[in-house]
Amino acid sequence: MRSAKFITFEGVDGAGKSTHLEWFADTLRKRGIDLLVTREPGGTLLGERLREILLNQPMHAETEAMLMFAARREHVEQVIRPALQCGTWVISDRFSDASFAYQGGGRGVPLAKLEQLEQWVHGDLQPHLTLLFDIPIEIARQRLSNNVSLDRFEQERGEFFERVRQAYLARVARNPQRFAVIHAEKTLPEVQKALAKIVATL
Ligand code: TYD
């Protein structure tokens, strides 16, 4: 029961993280692991309402950061912590690293403020493992261009995503033991091979 793991998936928009998450979750389930898949912003009733606002309504960068963490507080208390306590593994499509990357790197919210929010909201809970789907921004942008409707973040310029990518890599440099970096520009079978190796270590 103690060994229930909290795993998060991260990366810039267009890295293919959601597709890989599905495959990864299926692979774990096939091995008999009791698993909950959730996402941020969202994961709770209130969180999904905040997501709707966050993805569509322009706002100050710090308002955005605080709403991301407000949704996260709800998510941690109502979903993530109770599941882990029951021995259920949790995979979240994004968590606080996304706030450091998008609100910090992308929008320029000072790291110290984000660290305070992180400490407040989940000071005692960190993912056991974070898979970062890293990809050159031009390739991620090309993949996104097939989407018909883009949200407020996906509509940002290339430079924004360069800053997001660098902020993610800075998080890896600060917490190398928590991250596995996946080269997401590779083919689907190649990425799945890398994921299978990670599953084996779990
Ligand atoms: P995303 O996982 O890309 O959803 P979808 O695959 O359905 O488009 O997440 C939505 C957006 O939210 C994404 O562009 C990044 C942004 N985001 C932040 O800016 N900060 C955060 O803390 C989180 C969790 C997400």
PDB file of N, CA, C and O and ligand atoms in Angstrom, residues 9-14 17-18 39-42 51 54-55 64-65 68-69 72 93-103 107 144 147 151-154 160-161 168, ligand 1:
ATOM      1  N   PHE A   9       3.150  13.893 -15.915  1.00  0.00           N
ATOM      2  CA  PHE A   9       3.576  14.022 -17.305  1.00  0.00           C
ATOM      3  C   PHE A   9       3.638  15.504 -17.648  1.00  0.00           C
ATOM      4  O   PHE A   9       2.685  16.238 -17.360  1.00  0.00           O
ATOM      5  N   GLU A  10       4.726  15.921 -18.249  1.00  0.00           N
ATOM      6  CA  GLU A  10       4.918  17.335 -18.562  1.00  0.00           C
ATOM      7  C   GLU A  10       5.509  17.513 -19.955  1.00  0.00           C
ATOM      8  O   GLU A  10       6.109  16.583 -20.499  1.00  0.00           O
ATOM      9  N   GLY A  11       5.381  18.726 -20.463  1.00  0.00           N
ATOM     10  CA  GLY A  11       5.993  19.061 -21.755  1.00  0.00           C
ATOM     11  C   GLY A  11       5.261  20.214 -22.391  1.00  0.00           C
ATOM     12  O   GLY A  11       4.148  20.552 -21.971  1.00  0.00           O
ATOM     13  N   VAL A  12       5.877  20.828 -23.392  1.00  0.00           N
ATOM     14  CA  VAL A  12       5.202  21.933 -24.074  1.00  0.00           C
ATOM     15  C   VAL A  12       4.017  21.387 -24.875  1.00  0.00           C
ATOM     16  O   VAL A  12       3.976  20.192 -25.196  1.00  0.00           O
ATOM     17  N   ASP A  13       3.071  22.259 -25.197  1.00  0.00           N
ATOM     18  CA  ASP A  13       1.936  21.846 -26.031  1.00  0.00           C
ATOM     19  C   ASP A  13       2.483  21.337 -27.363  1.00  0.00           C
ATOM     20  O   ASP A  13       3.362  21.955 -27.959  1.00  0.00           O
ATOM     21  N   GLY A  14       1.968  20.169 -27.804  1.00  0.00           N
ATOM     22  CA  GLY A  14       2.412  19.618 -29.086  1.00  0.00           C
ATOM     23  C   GLY A  14       3.502  18.558 -28.936  1.00  0.00           C
ATOM     24  O   GLY A  14       3.964  17.995 -29.918  1.00  0.00           O
ATOM     25  N   LYS A  17       2.401  14.413 -25.268  1.00  0.00           N
ATOM     26  CA  LYS A  17       2.320  13.871 -23.910  1.00  0.00           C
ATOM     27  C   LYS A  17       1.030  13.101 -23.628  1.00  0.00           C
ATOM     28  O   LYS A  17       1.073  12.037 -23.015  1.00  0.00           O
ATOM     29  N   SER A  18      -0.113  13.613 -24.094  1.00  0.00           N
ATOM     30  CA  SER A  18      -1.385  12.952 -23.759  1.00  0.00           C
ATOM     31  C   SER A  18      -1.494  11.561 -24.396  1.00  0.00           C
ATOM     32  O   SER A  18      -1.971  10.616 -23.765  1.00  0.00           O
ATOM     33  N   ARG A  39      -5.882  15.136 -14.463  1.00  0.00           N
ATOM     34  CA  ARG A  39      -5.185  16.181 -15.214  1.00  0.00           C
ATOM     35  C   ARG A  39      -5.258  17.525 -14.512  1.00  0.00           C
ATOM     36  O   ARG A  39      -6.110  17.747 -13.646  1.00  0.00           O
ATOM     37  N   GLU A  40      -4.365  18.421 -14.942  1.00  0.00           N
ATOM     38  CA  GLU A  40      -4.370  19.801 -14.447  1.00  0.00           C
ATOM     39  C   GLU A  40      -4.229  20.778 -15.606  1.00  0.00           C
ATOM     40  O   GLU A  40      -3.538  20.457 -16.568  1.00  0.00           O
ATOM     41  N   PRO A  41      -4.766  22.012 -15.533  1.00  0.00           N
ATOM     42  CA  PRO A  41      -5.722  22.327 -14.474  1.00  0.00           C
ATOM     43  C   PRO A  41      -6.970  21.468 -14.641  1.00  0.00           C
ATOM     44  O   PRO A  41      -7.387  21.198 -15.750  1.00  0.00           O
ATOM     45  N   GLY A  42      -7.560  21.054 -13.516  1.00  0.00           N
ATOM     46  CA  GLY A  42      -8.765  20.219 -13.557  1.00  0.00           C
ATOM     47  C   GLY A  42      -8.714  19.145 -12.497  1.00  0.00           C
ATOM     48  O   GLY A  42      -8.172  19.354 -11.423  1.00  0.00           O
ATOM     49  N   ARG A  51     -10.361  25.450 -15.018  1.00  0.00           N
ATOM     50  CA  ARG A  51      -9.668  25.169 -16.289  1.00  0.00           C
ATOM     51  C   ARG A  51     -10.309  25.936 -17.450  1.00  0.00           C
ATOM     52  O   ARG A  51      -9.631  26.534 -18.280  1.00  0.00           O
ATOM     53  N   LEU A  54      -9.262  29.447 -17.129  1.00  0.00           N
ATOM     54  CA  LEU A  54      -7.824  29.619 -17.367  1.00  0.00           C
ATOM     55  C   LEU A  54      -7.458  29.473 -18.846  1.00  0.00           C
ATOM     56  O   LEU A  54      -6.574  30.163 -19.343  1.00  0.00           O
ATOM     57  N   LEU A  55      -8.138  28.578 -19.542  1.00  0.00           N
ATOM     58  CA  LEU A  55      -7.790  28.340 -20.946  1.00  0.00           C
ATOM     59  C   LEU A  55      -8.408  29.361 -21.900  1.00  0.00           C
ATOM     60  O   LEU A  55      -8.025  29.419 -23.065  1.00  0.00           O
ATOM     61  N   GLU A  64      -3.203  34.211 -12.940  1.00  0.00           N
ATOM     62  CA  GLU A  64      -3.153  32.898 -13.592  1.00  0.00           C
ATOM     63  C   GLU A  64      -2.409  31.889 -12.703  1.00  0.00           C
ATOM     64  O   GLU A  64      -2.881  30.763 -12.491  1.00  0.00           O
ATOM     65  N   ALA A  65      -1.276  32.325 -12.167  1.00  0.00           N
ATOM     66  CA  ALA A  65      -0.485  31.432 -11.311  1.00  0.00           C
ATOM     67  C   ALA A  65      -1.298  31.029 -10.072  1.00  0.00           C
ATOM     68  O   ALA A  65      -1.340  29.850  -9.697  1.00  0.00           O
ATOM     69  N   MET A  68      -4.049  28.582 -10.944  1.00  0.00           N
ATOM     70  CA  MET A  68      -3.492  27.239 -11.205  1.00  0.00           C
ATOM     71  C   MET A  68      -3.270  26.525  -9.865  1.00  0.00           C
ATOM     72  O   MET A  68      -3.600  25.347  -9.705  1.00  0.00           O
ATOM     73  N   PHE A  69      -2.700  27.256  -8.909  1.00  0.00           N
ATOM     74  CA  PHE A  69      -2.415  26.628  -7.616  1.00  0.00           C
ATOM     75  C   PHE A  69      -3.681  26.419  -6.784  1.00  0.00           C
ATOM     76  O   PHE A  69      -3.743  25.486  -5.981  1.00  0.00           O
ATOM     77  N   ARG A  72      -5.064  23.366  -7.992  1.00  0.00           N
ATOM     78  CA  ARG A  72      -4.170  22.271  -7.553  1.00  0.00           C
ATOM     79  C   ARG A  72      -4.431  21.886  -6.100  1.00  0.00           C
ATOM     80  O   ARG A  72      -4.380  20.707  -5.738  1.00  0.00           O
ATOM     81  N   ASP A  93      -1.719  14.374 -15.741  1.00  0.00           N
ATOM     82  CA  ASP A  93      -1.319  15.072 -16.953  1.00  0.00           C
ATOM     83  C   ASP A  93      -1.076  16.526 -16.533  1.00  0.00           C
ATOM     84  O   ASP A  93      -2.020  17.292 -16.410  1.00  0.00           O
ATOM     85  N   ARG A  94       0.150  16.846 -16.192  1.00  0.00           N
ATOM     86  CA  ARG A  94       0.641  18.131 -15.664  1.00  0.00           C
ATOM     87  C   ARG A  94       0.421  18.254 -14.159  1.00  0.00           C
ATOM     88  O   ARG A  94      -0.543  17.743 -13.599  1.00  0.00           O
ATOM     89  N   PHE A  95       1.360  19.008 -13.550  1.00  0.00           N
ATOM     90  CA  PHE A  95       1.295  19.359 -12.126  1.00  0.00           C
ATOM     91  C   PHE A  95       2.128  20.635 -11.959  1.00  0.00           C
ATOM     92  O   PHE A  95       2.231  21.421 -12.902  1.00  0.00           O
ATOM     93  N   SER A  96       2.731  20.854 -10.797  1.00  0.00           N
ATOM     94  CA  SER A  96       3.369  22.164 -10.541  1.00  0.00           C
ATOM     95  C   SER A  96       4.516  22.530 -11.480  1.00  0.00           C
ATOM     96  O   SER A  96       4.766  23.710 -11.695  1.00  0.00           O
ATOM     97  N   ASP A  97       5.211  21.540 -12.031  1.00  0.00           N
ATOM     98  CA  ASP A  97       6.278  21.893 -12.972  1.00  0.00           C
ATOM     99  C   ASP A  97       5.715  22.738 -14.119  1.00  0.00           C
ATOM    100  O   ASP A  97       6.412  23.601 -14.645  1.00  0.00           O
ATOM    101  N   ALA A  98       4.446  22.483 -14.486  1.00  0.00           N
ATOM    102  CA  ALA A  98       3.826  23.280 -15.561  1.00  0.00           C
ATOM    103  C   ALA A  98       3.683  24.741 -15.140  1.00  0.00           C
ATOM    104  O   ALA A  98       3.820  25.647 -15.961  1.00  0.00           O
ATOM    105  N   SER A  99       3.417  24.980 -13.861  1.00  0.00           N
ATOM    106  CA  SER A  99       3.303  26.371 -13.398  1.00  0.00           C
ATOM    107  C   SER A  99       4.665  27.056 -13.442  1.00  0.00           C
ATOM    108  O   SER A  99       4.777  28.221 -13.810  1.00  0.00           O
ATOM    109  N   PHE A 100       5.723  26.312 -13.060  1.00  0.00           N
ATOM    110  CA  PHE A 100       7.070  26.890 -13.128  1.00  0.00           C
ATOM    111  C   PHE A 100       7.455  27.160 -14.587  1.00  0.00           C
ATOM    112  O   PHE A 100       8.121  28.148 -14.887  1.00  0.00           O
ATOM    113  N   ALA A 101       7.031  26.267 -15.485  1.00  0.00           N
ATOM    114  CA  ALA A 101       7.403  26.422 -16.890  1.00  0.00           C
ATOM    115  C   ALA A 101       6.573  27.517 -17.582  1.00  0.00           C
ATOM    116  O   ALA A 101       7.132  28.419 -18.205  1.00  0.00           O
ATOM    117  N   TYR A 102       5.242  27.445 -17.443  1.00  0.00           N
ATOM    118  CA  TYR A 102       4.369  28.372 -18.194  1.00  0.00           C
ATOM    119  C   TYR A 102       4.241  29.730 -17.505  1.00  0.00           C
ATOM    120  O   TYR A 102       4.436  30.768 -18.127  1.00  0.00           O
ATOM    121  N   GLN A 103       3.863  29.728 -16.213  1.00  0.00           N
ATOM    122  CA  GLN A 103       3.692  31.014 -15.537  1.00  0.00           C
ATOM    123  C   GLN A 103       5.074  31.614 -15.209  1.00  0.00           C
ATOM    124  O   GLN A 103       5.270  32.818 -15.333  1.00  0.00           O
ATOM    125  N   ARG A 107       5.538  33.360 -18.702  1.00  0.00           N
ATOM    126  CA  ARG A 107       4.950  34.674 -18.392  1.00  0.00           C
ATOM    127  C   ARG A 107       5.832  35.556 -17.512  1.00  0.00           C
ATOM    128  O   ARG A 107       5.502  36.712 -17.280  1.00  0.00           O
ATOM    129  N   LEU A 144       1.034  21.138 -33.547  1.00  0.00           N
ATOM    130  CA  LEU A 144      -0.145  21.882 -33.070  1.00  0.00           C
ATOM    131  C   LEU A 144      -0.942  22.481 -34.214  1.00  0.00           C
ATOM    132  O   LEU A 144      -2.151  22.673 -34.102  1.00  0.00           O
ATOM    133  N   ASN A 147      -4.292  21.193 -35.206  1.00  0.00           N
ATOM    134  CA  ASN A 147      -5.469  21.342 -34.337  1.00  0.00           C
ATOM    135  C   ASN A 147      -6.388  22.437 -34.873  1.00  0.00           C
ATOM    136  O   ASN A 147      -5.906  23.482 -35.290  1.00  0.00           O
ATOM    137  N   ASP A 151      -6.272  26.776 -27.609  1.00  0.00           N
ATOM    138  CA  ASP A 151      -6.625  27.556 -26.418  1.00  0.00           C
ATOM    139  C   ASP A 151      -5.652  28.730 -26.250  1.00  0.00           C
ATOM    140  O   ASP A 151      -4.733  28.922 -27.042  1.00  0.00           O
ATOM    141  N   ARG A 152      -5.873  29.495 -25.182  1.00  0.00           N
ATOM    142  CA  ARG A 152      -5.106  30.721 -24.916  1.00  0.00           C
ATOM    143  C   ARG A 152      -3.595  30.456 -24.835  1.00  0.00           C
ATOM    144  O   ARG A 152      -2.795  31.305 -25.220  1.00  0.00           O
ATOM    145  N   PHE A 153      -3.200  29.310 -24.312  1.00  0.00           N
ATOM    146  CA  PHE A 153      -1.770  29.003 -24.209  1.00  0.00           C
ATOM    147  C   PHE A 153      -1.230  28.552 -25.569  1.00  0.00           C
ATOM    148  O   PHE A 153      -0.173  28.985 -25.996  1.00  0.00           O
ATOM    149  N   GLU A 154      -2.002  27.699 -26.229  1.00  0.00           N
ATOM    150  CA  GLU A 154      -1.533  27.160 -27.512  1.00  0.00           C
ATOM    151  C   GLU A 154      -1.386  28.251 -28.571  1.00  0.00           C
ATOM    152  O   GLU A 154      -0.658  28.079 -29.543  1.00  0.00           O
ATOM    153  N   PHE A 160       7.532  32.286 -26.581  1.00  0.00           N
ATOM    154  CA  PHE A 160       6.907  31.900 -25.320  1.00  0.00           C
ATOM    155  C   PHE A 160       7.236  30.435 -25.019  1.00  0.00           C
ATOM    156  O   PHE A 160       7.688  30.082 -23.937  1.00  0.00           O
ATOM    157  N   PHE A 161       7.069  29.581 -26.040  1.00  0.00           N
ATOM    158  CA  PHE A 161       7.299  28.147 -25.834  1.00  0.00           C
ATOM    159  C   PHE A 161       8.775  27.825 -25.632  1.00  0.00           C
ATOM    160  O   PHE A 161       9.114  26.881 -24.928  1.00  0.00           O
ATOM    161  N   TYR A 168      11.352  24.276 -18.113  1.00  0.00           N
ATOM    162  CA  TYR A 168      11.219  22.845 -17.782  1.00  0.00           C
ATOM    163  C   TYR A 168      12.615  22.236 -17.588  1.00  0.00           C
ATOM    164  O   TYR A 168      12.854  21.492 -16.640  1.00  0.00           O
TER     165      TYR A 168
HETATM  166  P1  TYD B   1      -2.836  20.581 -21.714  1.00  0.00           P
HETATM  167  O1  TYD B   1      -2.285  19.446 -20.960  1.00  0.00           O
HETATM  168  O2  TYD B   1      -2.000  21.066 -22.851  1.00  0.00           O
HETATM  169  O3  TYD B   1      -4.287  20.259 -22.217  1.00  0.00           O
HETATM  170  P2  TYD B   1      -4.708  19.776 -23.688  1.00  0.00           P
HETATM  171  O4  TYD B   1      -3.753  18.684 -24.065  1.00  0.00           O
HETATM  172  O5  TYD B   1      -6.124  19.336 -23.508  1.00  0.00           O
HETATM  173  O6  TYD B   1      -4.573  21.003 -24.567  1.00  0.00           O
HETATM  174  O7  TYD B   1      -3.030  21.769 -20.605  1.00  0.00           O
HETATM  175  C1  TYD B   1      -3.683  22.953 -20.840  1.00  0.00           C
HETATM  176  C2  TYD B   1      -2.797  24.175 -20.747  1.00  0.00           C
HETATM  177  O8  TYD B   1      -2.631  24.624 -19.393  1.00  0.00           O
HETATM  178  C3  TYD B   1      -1.398  24.017 -21.308  1.00  0.00           C
HETATM  179  O9  TYD B   1      -1.255  24.895 -22.396  1.00  0.00           O
HETATM  180  C4  TYD B   1      -0.469  24.463 -20.210  1.00  0.00           C
HETATM  181  C5  TYD B   1      -1.353  25.193 -19.242  1.00  0.00           C
HETATM  182  N1  TYD B   1      -0.921  25.099 -17.833  1.00  0.00           N
HETATM  183  C6  TYD B   1      -0.249  26.172 -17.238  1.00  0.00           C
HETATM  184  O10 TYD B   1       0.009  27.186 -17.907  1.00  0.00           O
HETATM  185  N2  TYD B   1       0.108  26.097 -15.923  1.00  0.00           N
HETATM  186  C7  TYD B   1      -0.175  25.006 -15.150  1.00  0.00           C
HETATM  187  O11 TYD B   1       0.164  24.982 -13.941  1.00  0.00           O
HETATM  188  C8  TYD B   1      -0.871  23.911 -15.767  1.00  0.00           C
HETATM  189  C9  TYD B   1      -1.219  22.701 -14.954  1.00  0.00           C
HETATM  190  C10 TYD B   1      -1.225  23.991 -17.107  1.00  0.00           C
END
